Amino acid sequence: LRCRYRNSWSEPEPLKPGELTAIKLRLGQIGCRFPAGSRIGLMITSSDFPRILPHPNSMAPTWREKKPVVARNAVLHGPATPSCLSLPVVDLD
């Protein structure tokens, strides 16, 4: 997901530096089985190069940006800024 498309694919909106933004991701039909006691992680990143195109962190098209910007990502947590990762659990027994 490129966050500029978080509300609409046809009307991209930039994120505003320093502004809190709620992001909801729908992952579709994914199934993973984890052994009891396992721990999972969530990685937040601005790029997954070379797997996908590098992210310029600007509103310019990825393939045209000549001066990419370094992004800083943060997931806020606490009473005033709660964050969560909600995953469904299916009982297979």
C-alpha positions as a Python dict, from the first residue, in 0.01 Angstrom:
ca = {
    (1, 'L'): (0, 0, 0),
    (2, 'R'): (128, 343, -85),
    (3, 'C'): (-29, 564, 179),
    (4, 'R'): (-105, 836, -75),
    (5, 'Y'): (-381, 596, -194),
    (6, 'R'): (-513, 518, 156),
    (7, 'N'): (-854, 679, 85),
    (8, 'S'): (-882, 660, -295),
    (9, 'W'): (-694, 509, -588),
    (10, 'S'): (-811, 793, -814),
    (11, 'E'): (-735, 1086, -581),
    (12, 'P'): (-398, 1040, -408),
    (13, 'E'): (-340, 1245, -91),
    (14, 'P'): (2, 1310, 63),
    (15, 'L'): (68, 1233, 427),
    (16, 'K'): (143, 1544, 630),
    (17, 'P'): (466, 1528, 832),
    (18, 'G'): (396, 1521, 1205),
    (19, 'E'): (22, 1459, 1160),
    (20, 'L'): (-133, 1144, 1305),
    (21, 'T'): (-294, 930, 1036),
    (22, 'A'): (-497, 614, 1091),
    (23, 'I'): (-422, 345, 834),
    (24, 'K'): (-644, 39, 791),
    (25, 'L'): (-522, -245, 572),
    (26, 'R'): (-736, -526, 442),
    (27, 'L'): (-516, -821, 362),
    (28, 'G'): (-779, -1035, 198),
    (29, 'Q'): (-793, -1410, 238),
    (30, 'I'): (-467, -1514, 399),
    (31, 'G'): (-420, -1818, 614),
    (32, 'C'): (-118, -1896, 830),
    (33, 'R'): (-90, -2155, 1103),
    (34, 'F'): (142, -2075, 1392),
    (35, 'P'): (245, -2328, 1655),
    (36, 'A'): (126, -2250, 2009),
    (37, 'G'): (352, -1995, 2176),
    (38, 'S'): (474, -1845, 1848),
    (39, 'R'): (533, -1473, 1811),
    (40, 'I'): (468, -1277, 1494),
    (41, 'G'): (595, -937, 1390),
    (42, 'L'): (479, -647, 1177),
    (43, 'M'): (734, -455, 973),
    (44, 'I'): (658, -97, 868),
    (45, 'T'): (880, 35, 590),
    (46, 'S'): (881, 298, 317),
    (47, 'S'): (1033, 70, 57),
    (48, 'D'): (1075, -292, -39),
    (49, 'F'): (1339, -238, -306),
    (50, 'P'): (1446, -437, -507),
    (51, 'R'): (1132, -654, -472),
    (52, 'I'): (914, -362, -580),
    (53, 'L'): (991, -16, -717),
    (54, 'P'): (1178, 213, -479),
    (55, 'H'): (951, 464, -306),
    (56, 'P'): (1050, 830, -362),
    (57, 'N'): (846, 946, -59),
    (58, 'S'): (698, 1227, -264),
    (59, 'M'): (389, 1265, -479),
    (60, 'A'): (594, 1231, -799),
    (61, 'P'): (550, 911, -998),
    (62, 'T'): (798, 653, -873),
    (63, 'W'): (981, 620, -1203),
    (64, 'R'): (1019, 998, -1255),
    (65, 'E'): (1141, 1126, -918),
    (66, 'K'): (1503, 1235, -945),
    (67, 'K'): (1551, 1339, -581),
    (68, 'P'): (1385, 1091, -345),
    (69, 'V'): (1315, 1202, 13),
    (70, 'V'): (1416, 1003, 321),
    (71, 'A'): (1104, 900, 514),
    (72, 'R'): (1066, 850, 887),
    (73, 'N'): (800, 603, 995),
    (74, 'A'): (654, 578, 1343),
    (75, 'V'): (381, 371, 1500),
    (76, 'L'): (250, 558, 1801),
    (77, 'H'): (125, 368, 2105),
    (78, 'G'): (-7, 468, 2442),
    (79, 'P'): (-330, 591, 2602),
    (80, 'A'): (-363, 894, 2373),
    (81, 'T'): (-245, 716, 2058),
    (82, 'P'): (-351, 351, 2070),
    (83, 'S'): (-231, 121, 1793),
    (84, 'C'): (-322, -238, 1727),
    (85, 'L'): (-278, -527, 1490),
    (86, 'S'): (-601, -730, 1486),
    (87, 'L'): (-585, -1079, 1343),
    (88, 'P'): (-872, -1328, 1334),
    (89, 'V'): (-820, -1661, 1507),
    (90, 'V'): (-988, -1975, 1378),
    (91, 'D'): (-1027, -2282, 1598),
    (92, 'L'): (-943, -2581, 1378),
    (93, 'D'): (-1051, -2841, 1633),
}
